[in-house]
Amino acid sequence: TMSGEAKLPAILKHLEAFLDDPLSGKILVFCHHRSVMESLARFLVQRGQECIRIDGQTPSKERHSRVQHFQSGSHCRVALLAITAAGIALTLTAASTVFFAELFWTPASLLQAEDRAHRIGQTSTVKVTYFLAKGTVDELLWPLVRQKMKLLGEIVEGSKDLDFAAATEETNSEVFGGFGTSSNNNS
């Protein structure tokens, strides 16, 4: 969780900027650790921002109603999602922005999570941002994850054209992000 907590100031800044723009639409925020998800949930409550949350403690029969609320609720702009609990079998095409607050060891899990927004019915370009922290396991993990993603053949021109680049976060020089925009061919 050290990596996730180190990134919170940058993630909150970007999430706040996203929410301050009424035209930015809806966003999926994926986390791995409960403490990071709790911090993000507290931030959203303080803002009065409605959101859904799906993690390992969410009963499976409740997940569908939460997804429906996110997909159709005009005031619900944020979905806080655990990578492992919400990374498969959910359609969240109402979102055109995806933040990964934390990395996961399995690139396939990250790609599956991204695919929640890349489903049949998605009509928008989906912007995906991975937040990474210098001086943490992210620095070791990110190159391996990126390499494995490419090896998996999931990122190919014309399908998911992701451009991964390191960028220094202005407010916290210890945080950098991998940014990418991917088009959807499922429409």
mmCIF file of C-alpha atoms in Angstrom:
data_model
loop_
_atom_site.group_PDB
_atom_site.id
_atom_site.type_symbol
_atom_site.label_atom_id
_atom_site.label_comp_id
_atom_site.label_asym_id
_atom_site.label_seq_id
_atom_site.Cartn_x
_atom_site.Cartn_y
_atom_site.Cartn_z
ATOM 1 C CA THR A 1 0.000 0.000 0.000
ATOM 2 C CA MET A 2 3.019 2.305 0.337
ATOM 3 C CA SER A 3 2.972 2.897 -3.408
ATOM 4 C CA GLY A 4 -0.770 3.584 -3.456
ATOM 5 C CA GLU A 5 -0.634 5.971 -0.522
ATOM 6 C CA ALA A 6 2.364 7.804 -2.012
ATOM 7 C CA LYS A 7 0.293 8.515 -5.121
ATOM 8 C CA LEU A 8 -2.852 9.724 -3.344
ATOM 9 C CA PRO A 9 -2.084 13.481 -3.530
ATOM 10 C CA ALA A 10 -1.556 13.287 -7.306
ATOM 11 C CA ILE A 11 -4.548 11.011 -7.839
ATOM 12 C CA LEU A 12 -6.799 13.293 -5.779
ATOM 13 C CA LYS A 13 -5.593 16.339 -7.711
ATOM 14 C CA HIS A 14 -6.375 14.694 -11.056
ATOM 15 C CA LEU A 15 -9.688 13.317 -9.813
ATOM 16 C CA GLU A 16 -10.683 16.738 -8.496
ATOM 17 C CA ALA A 17 -9.826 18.380 -11.838
ATOM 18 C CA PHE A 18 -11.859 15.708 -13.619
ATOM 19 C CA LEU A 19 -14.881 16.242 -11.353
ATOM 20 C CA ASP A 20 -14.632 20.037 -11.571
ATOM 21 C CA ASP A 21 -15.200 19.805 -15.328
ATOM 22 C CA PRO A 22 -18.930 19.161 -15.844
ATOM 23 C CA LEU A 23 -18.254 17.977 -19.402
ATOM 24 C CA SER A 24 -15.695 15.332 -18.433
ATOM 25 C CA GLY A 25 -18.276 12.568 -18.051
ATOM 26 C CA LYS A 26 -17.824 9.494 -15.872
ATOM 27 C CA ILE A 27 -14.717 7.761 -14.567
ATOM 28 C CA LEU A 28 -13.622 4.323 -13.382
ATOM 29 C CA VAL A 29 -10.980 4.368 -10.628
ATOM 30 C CA PHE A 30 -9.290 1.014 -10.049
ATOM 31 C CA CYS A 31 -7.452 0.204 -6.814
ATOM 32 C CA HIS A 32 -5.806 -2.860 -5.364
ATOM 33 C CA HIS A 33 -5.641 -2.071 -1.630
ATOM 34 C CA ARG A 34 -8.665 -1.335 0.542
ATOM 35 C CA SER A 35 -6.867 1.559 2.310
ATOM 36 C CA VAL A 36 -6.387 3.405 -0.990
ATOM 37 C CA MET A 37 -10.035 2.850 -1.922
ATOM 38 C CA GLU A 38 -11.110 4.106 1.533
ATOM 39 C CA SER A 39 -9.072 7.300 1.090
ATOM 40 C CA LEU A 40 -10.637 7.936 -2.312
ATOM 41 C CA ALA A 41 -14.127 7.225 -0.932
ATOM 42 C CA ARG A 42 -13.572 9.722 1.926
ATOM 43 C CA PHE A 43 -12.480 12.360 -0.600
ATOM 44 C CA LEU A 44 -15.633 11.797 -2.663
ATOM 45 C CA VAL A 45 -17.900 11.950 0.419
ATOM 46 C CA GLN A 46 -16.269 15.248 1.473
ATOM 47 C CA ARG A 47 -16.999 16.639 -2.004
ATOM 48 C CA GLY A 48 -20.568 15.372 -1.863
ATOM 49 C CA GLN A 49 -19.835 13.317 -4.977
ATOM 50 C CA GLU A 50 -22.042 10.298 -5.495
ATOM 51 C CA CYS A 51 -20.205 7.118 -6.488
ATOM 52 C CA ILE A 52 -20.532 3.367 -6.597
ATOM 53 C CA ARG A 53 -18.039 1.017 -5.016
ATOM 54 C CA ILE A 54 -17.371 -2.589 -5.916
ATOM 55 C CA ASP A 55 -14.737 -4.532 -4.011
ATOM 56 C CA GLY A 56 -14.284 -8.016 -2.631
ATOM 57 C CA GLN A 57 -16.856 -7.355 0.102
ATOM 58 C CA THR A 58 -19.616 -6.394 -2.347
ATOM 59 C CA PRO A 59 -22.128 -9.256 -2.601
ATOM 60 C CA SER A 60 -22.421 -10.485 -6.186
ATOM 61 C CA LYS A 61 -26.190 -9.887 -6.245
ATOM 62 C CA GLU A 62 -25.556 -6.211 -5.369
ATOM 63 C CA ARG A 63 -22.953 -5.634 -8.089
ATOM 64 C CA HIS A 64 -25.476 -5.572 -10.938
ATOM 65 C CA SER A 65 -27.641 -2.895 -9.289
ATOM 66 C CA ARG A 66 -24.567 -0.758 -8.570
ATOM 67 C CA VAL A 67 -23.422 -1.072 -12.182
ATOM 68 C CA GLN A 68 -26.919 -0.135 -13.412
ATOM 69 C CA HIS A 69 -26.927 2.901 -11.115
ATOM 70 C CA PHE A 70 -23.548 4.034 -12.477
ATOM 71 C CA GLN A 71 -24.539 3.412 -16.089
ATOM 72 C CA SER A 72 -27.852 5.286 -15.867
ATOM 73 C CA GLY A 73 -27.559 7.658 -12.892
ATOM 74 C CA SER A 74 -26.753 11.175 -14.037
ATOM 75 C CA HIS A 75 -25.299 12.236 -10.660
ATOM 76 C CA CYS A 76 -23.141 9.138 -10.221
ATOM 77 C CA ARG A 77 -19.924 9.993 -12.082
ATOM 78 C CA VAL A 78 -17.387 7.821 -10.229
ATOM 79 C CA ALA A 79 -16.998 4.066 -9.882
ATOM 80 C CA LEU A 80 -14.437 2.963 -7.280
ATOM 81 C CA LEU A 81 -13.451 -0.550 -8.249
ATOM 82 C CA ALA A 82 -11.136 -3.229 -6.923
ATOM 83 C CA ILE A 83 -9.002 -4.580 -9.767
ATOM 84 C CA THR A 84 -9.603 -8.189 -8.758
ATOM 85 C CA ALA A 85 -13.291 -7.901 -7.798
ATOM 86 C CA ALA A 86 -14.541 -5.667 -10.613
ATOM 87 C CA GLY A 87 -12.065 -6.457 -13.355
ATOM 88 C CA ILE A 88 -14.247 -8.991 -15.165
ATOM 89 C CA ALA A 89 -17.865 -9.494 -16.250
ATOM 90 C CA LEU A 90 -18.973 -5.887 -15.735
ATOM 91 C CA THR A 91 -19.987 -3.437 -18.446
ATOM 92 C CA LEU A 92 -19.207 0.143 -17.476
ATOM 93 C CA THR A 93 -19.327 1.889 -20.850
ATOM 94 C CA ALA A 94 -20.824 5.068 -19.375
ATOM 95 C CA ALA A 95 -17.220 5.952 -18.466
ATOM 96 C CA SER A 96 -14.726 7.267 -20.981
ATOM 97 C CA THR A 97 -11.919 7.824 -18.460
ATOM 98 C CA VAL A 98 -10.087 5.180 -16.442
ATOM 99 C CA PHE A 99 -7.586 5.803 -13.621
ATOM 100 C CA PHE A 100 -5.435 3.050 -12.168
ATOM 101 C CA ALA A 101 -4.513 4.261 -8.689
ATOM 102 C CA GLU A 102 -2.364 1.155 -8.245
ATOM 103 C CA LEU A 103 -0.713 -1.476 -10.373
ATOM 104 C CA PHE A 104 -1.387 -5.178 -10.102
ATOM 105 C CA TRP A 105 1.193 -7.917 -10.622
ATOM 106 C CA THR A 106 -0.747 -9.568 -13.429
ATOM 107 C CA PRO A 107 -0.903 -7.517 -16.646
ATOM 108 C CA ALA A 108 -3.892 -9.571 -17.806
ATOM 109 C CA SER A 109 -5.832 -8.325 -14.750
ATOM 110 C CA LEU A 110 -5.071 -4.719 -15.693
ATOM 111 C CA LEU A 111 -6.147 -5.314 -19.283
ATOM 112 C CA GLN A 112 -9.341 -7.024 -18.109
ATOM 113 C CA ALA A 113 -10.056 -4.036 -15.857
ATOM 114 C CA GLU A 114 -9.473 -1.605 -18.749
ATOM 115 C CA ASP A 115 -11.916 -3.630 -20.795
ATOM 116 C CA ARG A 116 -14.776 -2.680 -18.433
ATOM 117 C CA ALA A 117 -14.957 0.583 -20.420
ATOM 118 C CA HIS A 118 -14.040 -1.054 -23.767
ATOM 119 C CA ARG A 119 -17.228 -3.030 -24.314
ATOM 120 C CA ILE A 120 -19.830 -3.275 -27.028
ATOM 121 C CA GLY A 121 -21.820 -0.075 -26.790
ATOM 122 C CA GLN A 122 -18.854 2.195 -26.032
ATOM 123 C CA THR A 123 -19.056 5.117 -28.431
ATOM 124 C CA SER A 124 -16.313 7.333 -26.994
ATOM 125 C CA THR A 125 -12.547 7.212 -27.004
ATOM 126 C CA VAL A 126 -11.405 5.892 -23.637
ATOM 127 C CA LYS A 127 -8.541 7.660 -21.854
ATOM 128 C CA VAL A 128 -6.564 5.417 -19.504
ATOM 129 C CA THR A 129 -4.110 6.776 -16.912
ATOM 130 C CA TYR A 130 -1.817 4.654 -14.751
ATOM 131 C CA PHE A 131 -0.437 6.447 -11.686
ATOM 132 C CA LEU A 132 3.066 5.349 -10.695
ATOM 133 C CA ALA A 133 5.256 6.409 -7.757
ATOM 134 C CA LYS A 134 9.022 6.851 -7.893
ATOM 135 C CA GLY A 135 11.015 5.045 -5.241
ATOM 136 C CA THR A 136 8.398 2.285 -4.888
ATOM 137 C CA VAL A 137 7.778 -1.126 -6.391
ATOM 138 C CA ASP A 138 6.015 0.694 -9.264
ATOM 139 C CA GLU A 139 9.409 1.549 -10.779
ATOM 140 C CA LEU A 140 10.273 -2.141 -10.977
ATOM 141 C CA LEU A 141 6.802 -3.369 -11.829
ATOM 142 C CA TRP A 142 5.772 -0.891 -14.540
ATOM 143 C CA PRO A 143 8.393 -1.848 -17.173
ATOM 144 C CA LEU A 144 7.580 -5.529 -16.623
ATOM 145 C CA VAL A 145 3.835 -4.932 -16.801
ATOM 146 C CA ARG A 146 4.170 -2.823 -19.935
ATOM 147 C CA GLN A 147 6.385 -5.441 -21.587
ATOM 148 C CA LYS A 148 3.977 -8.249 -20.689
ATOM 149 C CA MET A 149 1.019 -6.226 -21.989
ATOM 150 C CA LYS A 150 2.770 -5.870 -25.327
ATOM 151 C CA LEU A 151 3.718 -9.560 -25.350
ATOM 152 C CA LEU A 152 0.133 -10.537 -24.640
ATOM 153 C CA GLY A 153 -0.699 -8.858 -27.918
ATOM 154 C CA GLU A 154 -3.457 -6.876 -26.259
ATOM 155 C CA ILE A 155 -1.997 -3.563 -27.315
ATOM 156 C CA VAL A 156 -1.894 -3.461 -31.077
ATOM 157 C CA GLU A 157 -2.302 -0.577 -33.447
ATOM 158 C CA GLY A 158 -5.910 -0.226 -34.494
ATOM 159 C CA SER A 159 -7.255 -2.091 -31.486
ATOM 160 C CA LYS A 160 -5.980 -0.465 -28.336
ATOM 161 C CA ASP A 161 -3.435 2.113 -29.302
ATOM 162 C CA LEU A 162 -1.964 3.044 -25.946
ATOM 163 C CA ASP A 163 0.952 5.390 -25.660
ATOM 164 C CA PHE A 164 2.719 4.803 -22.374
ATOM 165 C CA ALA A 165 4.961 7.632 -21.282
ATOM 166 C CA ALA A 166 6.460 8.853 -18.048
ATOM 167 C CA ALA A 167 5.369 12.313 -16.982
ATOM 168 C CA THR A 168 6.400 14.225 -13.883
ATOM 169 C CA GLU A 169 3.539 15.307 -11.661
ATOM 170 C CA GLU A 170 3.858 19.052 -11.073
ATOM 171 C CA THR A 171 2.619 18.987 -7.487
ATOM 172 C CA ASN A 172 4.665 15.996 -6.374
ATOM 173 C CA SER A 173 7.951 15.258 -8.110
ATOM 174 C CA GLU A 174 7.912 11.765 -6.604
ATOM 175 C CA VAL A 175 4.939 10.715 -8.722
ATOM 176 C CA PHE A 176 4.861 9.997 -12.413
ATOM 177 C CA GLY A 177 2.172 8.493 -14.584
ATOM 178 C CA GLY A 178 1.777 6.306 -17.595
ATOM 179 C CA PHE A 179 -0.770 7.953 -19.810
ATOM 180 C CA GLY A 180 -2.597 6.502 -22.735
ATOM 181 C CA THR A 181 -5.611 6.993 -24.907
ATOM 182 C CA SER A 182 -7.217 4.046 -26.537
ATOM 183 C CA SER A 183 -9.838 3.960 -29.214
ATOM 184 C CA ASN A 184 -12.648 1.481 -29.180
ATOM 185 C CA ASN A 185 -13.592 -0.647 -32.164
ATOM 186 C CA ASN A 186 -16.601 -2.293 -30.508
ATOM 187 C CA SER A 187 -19.167 0.326 -31.507
#
